Coordinates of C-alpha atoms in Angstrom, one line a residue:
Chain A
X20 CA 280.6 95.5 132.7
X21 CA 279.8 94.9 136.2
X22 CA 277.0 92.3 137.0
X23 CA 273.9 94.4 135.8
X24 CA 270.8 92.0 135.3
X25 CA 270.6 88.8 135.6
X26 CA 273.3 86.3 134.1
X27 CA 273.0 84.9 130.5
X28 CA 274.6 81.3 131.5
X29 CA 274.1 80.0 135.1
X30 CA 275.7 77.0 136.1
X31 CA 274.1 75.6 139.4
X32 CA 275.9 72.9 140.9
X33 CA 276.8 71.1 137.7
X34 CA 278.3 67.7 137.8
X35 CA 279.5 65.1 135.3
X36 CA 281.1 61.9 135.2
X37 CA 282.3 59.5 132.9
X38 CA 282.5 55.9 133.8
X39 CA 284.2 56.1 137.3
X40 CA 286.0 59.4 136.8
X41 CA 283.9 62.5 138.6
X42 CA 284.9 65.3 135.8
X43 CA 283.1 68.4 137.3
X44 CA 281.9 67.8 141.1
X45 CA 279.5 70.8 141.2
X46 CA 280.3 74.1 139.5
X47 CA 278.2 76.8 140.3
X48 CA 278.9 79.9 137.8
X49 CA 277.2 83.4 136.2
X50 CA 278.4 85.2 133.0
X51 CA 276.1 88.3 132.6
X52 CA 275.6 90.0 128.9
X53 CA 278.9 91.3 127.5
X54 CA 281.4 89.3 130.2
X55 CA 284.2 88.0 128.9
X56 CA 285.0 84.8 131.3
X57 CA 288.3 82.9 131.0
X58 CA 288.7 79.6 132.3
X59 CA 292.0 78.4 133.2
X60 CA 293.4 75.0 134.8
X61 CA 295.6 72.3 134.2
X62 CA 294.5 69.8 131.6
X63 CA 292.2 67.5 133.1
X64 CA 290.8 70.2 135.5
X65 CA 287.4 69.7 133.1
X66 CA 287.5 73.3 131.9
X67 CA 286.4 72.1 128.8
X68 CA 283.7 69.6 129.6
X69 CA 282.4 72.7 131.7
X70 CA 282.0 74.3 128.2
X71 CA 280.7 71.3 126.7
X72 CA 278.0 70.9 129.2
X73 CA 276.7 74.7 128.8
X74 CA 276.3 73.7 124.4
X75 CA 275.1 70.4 125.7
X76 CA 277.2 68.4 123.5
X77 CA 278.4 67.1 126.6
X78 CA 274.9 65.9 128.7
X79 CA 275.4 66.7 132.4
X80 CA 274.5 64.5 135.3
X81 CA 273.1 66.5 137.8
X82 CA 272.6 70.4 138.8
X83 CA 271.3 73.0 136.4
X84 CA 272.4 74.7 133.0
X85 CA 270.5 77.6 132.5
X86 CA 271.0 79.9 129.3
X87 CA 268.8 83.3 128.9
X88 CA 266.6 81.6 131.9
X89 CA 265.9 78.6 129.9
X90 CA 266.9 75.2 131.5
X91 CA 269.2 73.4 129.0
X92 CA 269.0 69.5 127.5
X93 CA 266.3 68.7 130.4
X94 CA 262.3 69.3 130.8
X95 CA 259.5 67.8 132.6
X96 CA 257.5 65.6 130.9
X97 CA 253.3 64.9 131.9
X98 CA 254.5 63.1 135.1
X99 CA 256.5 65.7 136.4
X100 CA 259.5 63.5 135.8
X101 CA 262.7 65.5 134.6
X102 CA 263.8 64.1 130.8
X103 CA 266.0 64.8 128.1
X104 CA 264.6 67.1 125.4
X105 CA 264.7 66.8 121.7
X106 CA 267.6 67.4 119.8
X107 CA 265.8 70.3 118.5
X108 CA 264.4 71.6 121.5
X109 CA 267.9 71.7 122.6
X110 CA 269.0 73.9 120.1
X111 CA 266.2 76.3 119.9
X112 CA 267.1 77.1 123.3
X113 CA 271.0 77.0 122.5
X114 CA 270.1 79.7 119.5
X115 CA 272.2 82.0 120.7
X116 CA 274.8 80.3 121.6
X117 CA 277.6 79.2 119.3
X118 CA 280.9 76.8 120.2
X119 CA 284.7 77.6 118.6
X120 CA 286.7 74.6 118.6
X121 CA 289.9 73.4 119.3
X122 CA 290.4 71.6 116.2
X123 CA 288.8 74.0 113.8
X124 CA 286.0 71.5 113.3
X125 CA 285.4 73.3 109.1
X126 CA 283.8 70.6 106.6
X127 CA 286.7 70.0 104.6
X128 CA 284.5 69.5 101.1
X129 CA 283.0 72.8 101.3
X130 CA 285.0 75.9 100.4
X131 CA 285.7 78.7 103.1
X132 CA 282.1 80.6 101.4
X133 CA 279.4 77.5 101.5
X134 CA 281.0 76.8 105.2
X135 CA 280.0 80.4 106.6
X136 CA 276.5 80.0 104.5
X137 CA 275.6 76.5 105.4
X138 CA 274.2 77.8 108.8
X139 CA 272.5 80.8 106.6
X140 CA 271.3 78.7 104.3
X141 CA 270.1 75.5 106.2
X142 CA 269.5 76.8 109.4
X143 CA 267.8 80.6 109.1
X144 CA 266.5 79.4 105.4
X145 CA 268.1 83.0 103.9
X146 CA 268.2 82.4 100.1
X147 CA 271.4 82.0 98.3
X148 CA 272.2 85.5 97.6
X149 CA 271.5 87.4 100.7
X150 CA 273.2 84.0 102.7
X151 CA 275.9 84.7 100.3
X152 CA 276.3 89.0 100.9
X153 CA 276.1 88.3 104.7
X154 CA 278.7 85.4 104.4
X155 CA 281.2 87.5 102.7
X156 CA 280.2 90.3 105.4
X157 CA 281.4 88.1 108.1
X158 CA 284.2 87.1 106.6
X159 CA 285.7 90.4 105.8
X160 CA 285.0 91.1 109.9
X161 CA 287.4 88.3 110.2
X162 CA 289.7 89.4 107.4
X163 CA 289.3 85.9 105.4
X164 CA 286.7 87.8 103.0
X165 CA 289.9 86.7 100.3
X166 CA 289.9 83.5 100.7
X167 CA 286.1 82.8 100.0
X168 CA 286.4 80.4 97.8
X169 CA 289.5 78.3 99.2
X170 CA 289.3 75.1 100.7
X171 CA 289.6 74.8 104.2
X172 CA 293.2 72.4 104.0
X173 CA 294.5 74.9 102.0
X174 CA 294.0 77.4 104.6
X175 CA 297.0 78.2 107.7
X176 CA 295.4 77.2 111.2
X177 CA 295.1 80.5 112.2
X178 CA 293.4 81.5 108.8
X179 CA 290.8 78.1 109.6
X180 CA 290.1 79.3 113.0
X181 CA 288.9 82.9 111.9
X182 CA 287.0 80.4 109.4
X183 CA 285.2 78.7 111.7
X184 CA 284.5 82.3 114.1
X185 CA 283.1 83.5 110.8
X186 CA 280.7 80.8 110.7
X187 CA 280.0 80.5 114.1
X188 CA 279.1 84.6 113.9
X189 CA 276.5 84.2 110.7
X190 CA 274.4 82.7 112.7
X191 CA 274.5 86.2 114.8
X192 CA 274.8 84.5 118.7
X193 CA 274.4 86.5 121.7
X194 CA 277.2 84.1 123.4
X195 CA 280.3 82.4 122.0
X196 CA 282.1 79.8 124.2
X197 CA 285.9 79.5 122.8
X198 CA 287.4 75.5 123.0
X199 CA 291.1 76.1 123.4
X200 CA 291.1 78.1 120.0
X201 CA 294.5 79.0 119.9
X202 CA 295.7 75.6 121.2
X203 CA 296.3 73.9 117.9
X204 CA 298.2 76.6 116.3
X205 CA 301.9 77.9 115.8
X206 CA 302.9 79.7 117.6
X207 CA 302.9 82.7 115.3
X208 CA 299.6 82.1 114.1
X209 CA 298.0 82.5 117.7
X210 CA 298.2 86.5 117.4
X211 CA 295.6 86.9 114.6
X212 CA 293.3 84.4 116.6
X213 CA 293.0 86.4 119.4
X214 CA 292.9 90.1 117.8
X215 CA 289.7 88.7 116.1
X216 CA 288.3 87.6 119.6
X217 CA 289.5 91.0 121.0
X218 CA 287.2 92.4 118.6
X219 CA 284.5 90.3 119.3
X220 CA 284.9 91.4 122.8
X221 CA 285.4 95.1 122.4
X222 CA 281.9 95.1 120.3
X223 CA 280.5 93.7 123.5
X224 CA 280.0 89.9 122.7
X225 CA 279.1 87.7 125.5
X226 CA 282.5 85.2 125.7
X227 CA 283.4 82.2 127.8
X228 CA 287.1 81.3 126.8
X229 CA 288.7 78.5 127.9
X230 CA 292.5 78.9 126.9
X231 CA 296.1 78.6 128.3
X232 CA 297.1 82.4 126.9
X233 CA 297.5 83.7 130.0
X234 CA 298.2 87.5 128.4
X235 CA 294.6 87.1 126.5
X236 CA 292.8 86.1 130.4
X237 CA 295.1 89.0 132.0
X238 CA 293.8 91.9 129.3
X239 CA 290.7 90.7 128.0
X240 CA 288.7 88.8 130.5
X241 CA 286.2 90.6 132.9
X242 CA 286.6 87.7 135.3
X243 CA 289.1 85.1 135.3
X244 CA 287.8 81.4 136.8
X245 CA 290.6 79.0 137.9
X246 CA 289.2 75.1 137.5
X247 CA 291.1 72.2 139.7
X248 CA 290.0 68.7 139.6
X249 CA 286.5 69.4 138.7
X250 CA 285.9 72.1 141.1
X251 CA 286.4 76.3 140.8
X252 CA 289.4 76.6 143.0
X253 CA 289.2 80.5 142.6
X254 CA 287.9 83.3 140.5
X255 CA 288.3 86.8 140.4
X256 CA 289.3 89.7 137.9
X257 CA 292.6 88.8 136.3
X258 CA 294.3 92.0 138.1
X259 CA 293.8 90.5 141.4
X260 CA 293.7 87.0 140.4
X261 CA 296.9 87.2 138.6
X262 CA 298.7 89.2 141.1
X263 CA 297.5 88.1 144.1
X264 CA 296.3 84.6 143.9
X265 CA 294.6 83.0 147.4
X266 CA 295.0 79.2 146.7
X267 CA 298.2 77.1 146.6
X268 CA 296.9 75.5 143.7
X269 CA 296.5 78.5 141.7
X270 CA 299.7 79.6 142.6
X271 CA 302.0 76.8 141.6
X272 CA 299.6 76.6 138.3
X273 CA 300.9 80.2 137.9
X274 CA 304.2 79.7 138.7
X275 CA 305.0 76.7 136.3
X276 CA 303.4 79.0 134.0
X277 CA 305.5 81.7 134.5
X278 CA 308.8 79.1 135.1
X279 CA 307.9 78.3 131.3
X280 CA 308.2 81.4 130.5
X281 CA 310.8 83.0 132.1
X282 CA 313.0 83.8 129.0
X283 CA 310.5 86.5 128.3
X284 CA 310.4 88.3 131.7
X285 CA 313.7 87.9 133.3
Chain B
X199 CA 287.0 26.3 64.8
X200 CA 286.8 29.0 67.1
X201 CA 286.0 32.2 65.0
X202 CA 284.4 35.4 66.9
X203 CA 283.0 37.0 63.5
X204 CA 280.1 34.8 64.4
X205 CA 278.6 36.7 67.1
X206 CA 278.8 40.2 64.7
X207 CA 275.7 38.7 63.5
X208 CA 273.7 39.0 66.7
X209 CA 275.5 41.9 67.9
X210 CA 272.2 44.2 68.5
X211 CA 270.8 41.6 70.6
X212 CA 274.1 41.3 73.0
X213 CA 274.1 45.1 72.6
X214 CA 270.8 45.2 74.1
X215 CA 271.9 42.4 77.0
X216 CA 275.2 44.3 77.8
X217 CA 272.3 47.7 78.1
X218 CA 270.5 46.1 80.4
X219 CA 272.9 44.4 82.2
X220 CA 274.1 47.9 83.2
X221 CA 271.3 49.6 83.8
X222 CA 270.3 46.7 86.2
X223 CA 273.3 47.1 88.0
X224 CA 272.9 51.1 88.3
X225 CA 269.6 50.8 89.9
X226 CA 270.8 48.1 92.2
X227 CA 274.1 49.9 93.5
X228 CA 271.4 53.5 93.8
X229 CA 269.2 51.6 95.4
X230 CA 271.5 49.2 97.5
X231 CA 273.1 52.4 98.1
X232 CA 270.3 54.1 99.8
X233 CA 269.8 50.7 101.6
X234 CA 273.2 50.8 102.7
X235 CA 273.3 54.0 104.2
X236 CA 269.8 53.6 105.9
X237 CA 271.2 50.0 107.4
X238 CA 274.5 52.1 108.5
X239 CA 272.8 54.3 110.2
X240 CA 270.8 51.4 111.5
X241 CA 273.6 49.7 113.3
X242 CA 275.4 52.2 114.8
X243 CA 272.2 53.9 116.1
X244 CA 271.1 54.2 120.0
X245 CA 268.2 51.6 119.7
X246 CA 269.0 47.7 120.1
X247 CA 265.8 46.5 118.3
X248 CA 267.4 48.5 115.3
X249 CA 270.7 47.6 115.7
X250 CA 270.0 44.0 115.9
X251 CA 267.6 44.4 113.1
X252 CA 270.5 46.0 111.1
X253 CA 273.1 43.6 112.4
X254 CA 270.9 40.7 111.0
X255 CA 270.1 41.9 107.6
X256 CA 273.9 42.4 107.0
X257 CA 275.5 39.4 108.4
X258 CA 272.3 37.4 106.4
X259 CA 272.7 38.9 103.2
X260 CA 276.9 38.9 103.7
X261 CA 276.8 35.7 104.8
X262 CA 274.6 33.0 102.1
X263 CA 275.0 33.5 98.1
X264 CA 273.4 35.6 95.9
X265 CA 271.6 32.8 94.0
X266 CA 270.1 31.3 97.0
X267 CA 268.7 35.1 97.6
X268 CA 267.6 35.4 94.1
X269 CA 266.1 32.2 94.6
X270 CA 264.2 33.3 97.6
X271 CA 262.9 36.3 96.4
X272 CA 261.7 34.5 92.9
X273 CA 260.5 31.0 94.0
X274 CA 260.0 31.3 97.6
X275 CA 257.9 34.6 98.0
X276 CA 255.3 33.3 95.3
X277 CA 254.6 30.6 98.3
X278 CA 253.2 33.4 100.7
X279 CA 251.4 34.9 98.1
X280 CA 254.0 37.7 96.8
X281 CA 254.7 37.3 93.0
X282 CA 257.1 39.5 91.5
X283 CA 258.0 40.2 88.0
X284 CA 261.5 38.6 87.1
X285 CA 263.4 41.8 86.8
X286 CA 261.8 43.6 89.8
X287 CA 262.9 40.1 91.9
X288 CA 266.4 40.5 89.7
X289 CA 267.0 44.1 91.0
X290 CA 265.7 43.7 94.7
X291 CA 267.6 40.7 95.1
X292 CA 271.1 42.5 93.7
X293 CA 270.0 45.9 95.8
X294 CA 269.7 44.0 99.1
X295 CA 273.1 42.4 98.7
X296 CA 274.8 45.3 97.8
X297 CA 273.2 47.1 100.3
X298 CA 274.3 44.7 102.8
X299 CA 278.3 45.1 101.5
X300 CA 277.6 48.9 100.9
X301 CA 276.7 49.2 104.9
X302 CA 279.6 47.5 106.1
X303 CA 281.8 49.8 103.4
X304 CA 280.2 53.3 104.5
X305 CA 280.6 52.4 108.4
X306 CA 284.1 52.5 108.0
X307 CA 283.6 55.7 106.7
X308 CA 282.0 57.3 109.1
X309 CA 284.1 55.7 111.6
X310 CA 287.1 57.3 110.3
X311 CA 284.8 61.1 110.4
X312 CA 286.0 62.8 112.6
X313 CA 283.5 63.7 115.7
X314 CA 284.1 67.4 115.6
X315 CA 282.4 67.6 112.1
X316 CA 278.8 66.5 113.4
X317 CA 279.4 68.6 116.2
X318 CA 280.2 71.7 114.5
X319 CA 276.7 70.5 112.5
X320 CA 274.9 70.3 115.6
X321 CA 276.3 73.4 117.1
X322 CA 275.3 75.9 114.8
X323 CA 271.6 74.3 114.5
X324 CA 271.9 71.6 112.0
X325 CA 269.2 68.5 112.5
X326 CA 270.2 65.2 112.0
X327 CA 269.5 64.4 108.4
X328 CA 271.0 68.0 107.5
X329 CA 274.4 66.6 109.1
X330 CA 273.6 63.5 107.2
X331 CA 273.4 65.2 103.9
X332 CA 275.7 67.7 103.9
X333 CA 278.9 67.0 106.4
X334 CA 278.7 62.8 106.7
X335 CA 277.6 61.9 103.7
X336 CA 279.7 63.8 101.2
X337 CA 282.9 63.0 103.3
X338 CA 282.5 59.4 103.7
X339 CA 281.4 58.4 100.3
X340 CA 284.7 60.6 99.1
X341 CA 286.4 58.5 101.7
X342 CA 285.3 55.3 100.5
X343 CA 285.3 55.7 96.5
X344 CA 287.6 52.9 95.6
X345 CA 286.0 50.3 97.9
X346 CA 282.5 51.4 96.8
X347 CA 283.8 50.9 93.1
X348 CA 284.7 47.4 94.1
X349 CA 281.3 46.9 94.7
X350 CA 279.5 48.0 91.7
X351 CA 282.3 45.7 89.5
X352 CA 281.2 42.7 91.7
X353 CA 277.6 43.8 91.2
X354 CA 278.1 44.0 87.5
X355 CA 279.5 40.5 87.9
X356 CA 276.9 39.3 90.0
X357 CA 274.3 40.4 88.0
X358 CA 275.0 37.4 85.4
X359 CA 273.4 35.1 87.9
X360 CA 269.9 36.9 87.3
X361 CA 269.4 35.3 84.4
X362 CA 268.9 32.3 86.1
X363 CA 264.9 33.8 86.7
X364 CA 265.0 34.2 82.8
X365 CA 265.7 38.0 82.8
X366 CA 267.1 38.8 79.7
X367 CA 270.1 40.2 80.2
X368 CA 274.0 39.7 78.6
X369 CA 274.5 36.8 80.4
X370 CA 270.9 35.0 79.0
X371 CA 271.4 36.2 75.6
X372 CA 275.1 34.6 75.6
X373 CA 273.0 31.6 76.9
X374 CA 270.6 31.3 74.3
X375 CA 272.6 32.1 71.6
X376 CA 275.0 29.8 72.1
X377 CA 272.9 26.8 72.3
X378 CA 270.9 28.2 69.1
X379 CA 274.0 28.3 66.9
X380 CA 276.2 25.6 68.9
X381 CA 278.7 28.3 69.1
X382 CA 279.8 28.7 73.2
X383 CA 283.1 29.4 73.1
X384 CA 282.3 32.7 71.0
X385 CA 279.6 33.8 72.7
X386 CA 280.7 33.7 76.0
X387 CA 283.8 35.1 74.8
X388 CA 281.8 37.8 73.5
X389 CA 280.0 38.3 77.4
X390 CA 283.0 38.2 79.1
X391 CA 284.5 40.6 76.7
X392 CA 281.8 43.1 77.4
X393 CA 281.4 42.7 80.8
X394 CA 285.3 43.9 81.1
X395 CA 284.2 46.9 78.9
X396 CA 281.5 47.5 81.7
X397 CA 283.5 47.1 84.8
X398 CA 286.6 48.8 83.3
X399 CA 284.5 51.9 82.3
X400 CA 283.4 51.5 86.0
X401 CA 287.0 51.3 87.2
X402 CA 288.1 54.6 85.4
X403 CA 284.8 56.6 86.4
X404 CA 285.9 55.9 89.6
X405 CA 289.6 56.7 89.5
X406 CA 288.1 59.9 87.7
X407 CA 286.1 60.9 90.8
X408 CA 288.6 59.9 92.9
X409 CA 291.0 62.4 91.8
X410 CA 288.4 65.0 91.0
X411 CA 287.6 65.1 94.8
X412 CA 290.6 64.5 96.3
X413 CA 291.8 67.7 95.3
X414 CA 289.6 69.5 97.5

């Protein structure tokens, strides 16, 4: 999936701070239709604030967030002055674009079912039954069709984080970004995380993916984007990336990496 | 002689005072609810004039006794031309208390919510009052059940002072009785004995939802 078109996010010189404390210092970035971007880097690179900023729950300071051409969080008003838009402005133009969190982020006092149809039901205003056939549709994708009426706590991590991609997917986006979504779990719960976001990516689904499973970034990821201290240090594909990385930042990242885990390779 | 039989003979009446007692008190912990969740909001919102506004109402009605507010409302409005019915002034006075309390009790709740919820609200397309309604507001009134019980026992409680602006409730029928029949000690026996009935059955309502929701 090489480039064709133009790019469904572009990130032009994007830059955040909080308080004192410069979190991105000017990322410029494209993801075209059907990439699937990883974003690796240490914590406190800002890899996921750099996520945050394209689903604006994170605002951004200066530089540009565009998403299908549209310019996100900020408009002109009558004076020509640049202003935030309306919350609901904001997410018209961030329709296709759904977020998969870290920390599940379910609504505990809805069962697995009413969370994947809130969206359906609240947000596209399907009625109950068709929100309820297309919830259960989703859910089998995910293989959590089973649990449908379970509560979320009663749910493993890694059955809660196919969960939340179900409901994330009802609402049918054209781009998922990815929080560190196997970051929270077990270990051996991680593996049915990603094989339902190797799915995702095999049926062509626009991902940005910021995550620490290196083996994920090396077979998955069109393009691999190393973040240091607020800045993209390096990117490339994950063959050459991986293999042959430029920057001594990158490689010492990848070497601790692979220090940690050297019981599995010798 | 202190002998309780006496009051049998005007139990319909204290029947009806112990009624509307509680049906007072439900429509001012509804309403003060509603108040309290609007003044919650209020306060931790983005604009000072509201926070301020918010900040004021609660520390005011936290902060001086009920009577003196029933007192206002009842004697004081008249003077700028607003007269109100005893029981409307009896259940606007008791709402904006409890509204007051109930504010203070939800915003710990929402404090303790998680920010990922609203986010995962907002994220896939949620307005405001749809995160209100159906991720904030469920969670943090199942997070604050037993202090928002509290409350509607001290608003039962509170309520007695109403019938100090002649609304006709347990407390005034105790009242009137007693100094009809020159039998106190039994009546107020009587109200105190059904005002426990009415908190207790408040208690265990709430110690029934409690559990109820707990489990999910």
């Amino acid at each position: 999936m090489q480039n064709v078109g133009k790019p469904v996010i572009k990130l032009i010189n994007v830059t955040k701070r909080f308080g004192d404390n410069s979190v991105l210092k000017g990322i410029s970035l494209d993801v075209h239709a059907g990439e699937v971007v990883c974003i690796i880097g240490g914590s406190g690179s800002g890899k996921s604030t750099l996520l945050r900023c394209v689903d604006f729950l994170e605002s951004y300071d200066s530089g540009e967030v565009l998403v299908e051409g549209r310019l996100i969080g900020y408009g002109s008003d009558p004076a020509g002055n640049l202003t935030r838009l309306p919350d609901w402005v904001i997410q018209k133009d961030l329709a296709n674009v759904v977020m998969v969190f870290q920390q599940f982020n379910l609504w505990p006092h809805k069962t697995v079912l009413e969370n994947v149809m809130a969206p359906l039901v609240l947000v596209t205003r399907m009625n109950k039954t068709e929100a309820k056939t297309k919830a259960l549709a989703v859910l089998d994708k995910v293989g959590m069709a089973h649990k449908a009426d379970a509560y979320p706590n009663t749910l493993s991590g890694g059955q809660q984080q196919r969960v939340a991609i179900a409901r994330a997917l009802a609402r049918e986006p054209k781009i998922m970004l990815f929080d560190e979504p196997t970051s929270a779990l077990d270990p051996e719960l991680v593996g049915e995380v990603l094989k339902v976001m190797r799915t995702l990516a095999d049926d062509g689904m626009t991902m940005v993916v910021v995550t620490h499973e290196m083996g994920f970034a090396a077979q998955v990821a069109d393009k691999v984007v190393f973040l240091a201290n607020g800045m993209i240090e390096e990117q490339g594909a994950p063959a050459t990336l991986f293999t042959a990385p430029q920057s001594p930042l990158l490689k010492s990242f990848l070497a601790t990496w692979a220090e940690r885990n050297v019981g599995f390779f010798g | 002689m202190f002998d309780l039989s006496v009051v049998l003979d005007y139990r319909s009446e204290l029947l009806n005072g112990l009624w509307m007692t509680a049906w007072i008190s439900a429509l001012a912990i509804l309403l003060g609810f509603v108040i309290g969740v609007l003044a919650c909001i209020a306060r931790v919102s983005g604009y000072p004039v509201l926070r301020a506004v918010a900040a004021f109402y609660i520390s005011t009605l936290r902060g001086t006794p009920l009577l003196v507010q029933l007192s206002m409302i009842f004697f004081m409005l008249p003077l700028i031309g607003i007269s109100l019915p005893p029981l409307l002034a009896a259940i606007i006075a008791l709402a904006l208390n409890s509204g007051a309390s109930q504010a203070e009790i939800l915003r710990g709740g929402f404090e303790t919510l998680p920010c990922g919820q609203t986010e995962a609200g907002w994220d896939i397309g949620l307005d405001r009052w749809q995160i209100l309604r159906h991720v904030q507001l469920p969670q943090v009134v199942r997070a604050t059940i037993p202090a928002l019980v509290n409350e509607t026992i001290d608003i039962i409680k509170n309520s007695s002072l109403v019938s100090t602006i002649a609304v006709t409730e347990l407390m005034r029928i105790a009242h009137t009785y007693s100094s009809t029949t020159y039998r106190p000690l039994e009546f107020f026996t009587a109200a105190g004995l059904l005002y426990l009935t009415l908190t207790l059955s408040a208690g265990y309502i709430g110690k029934y939802l409690e559990k109820r929701l707990s489990t999910r």
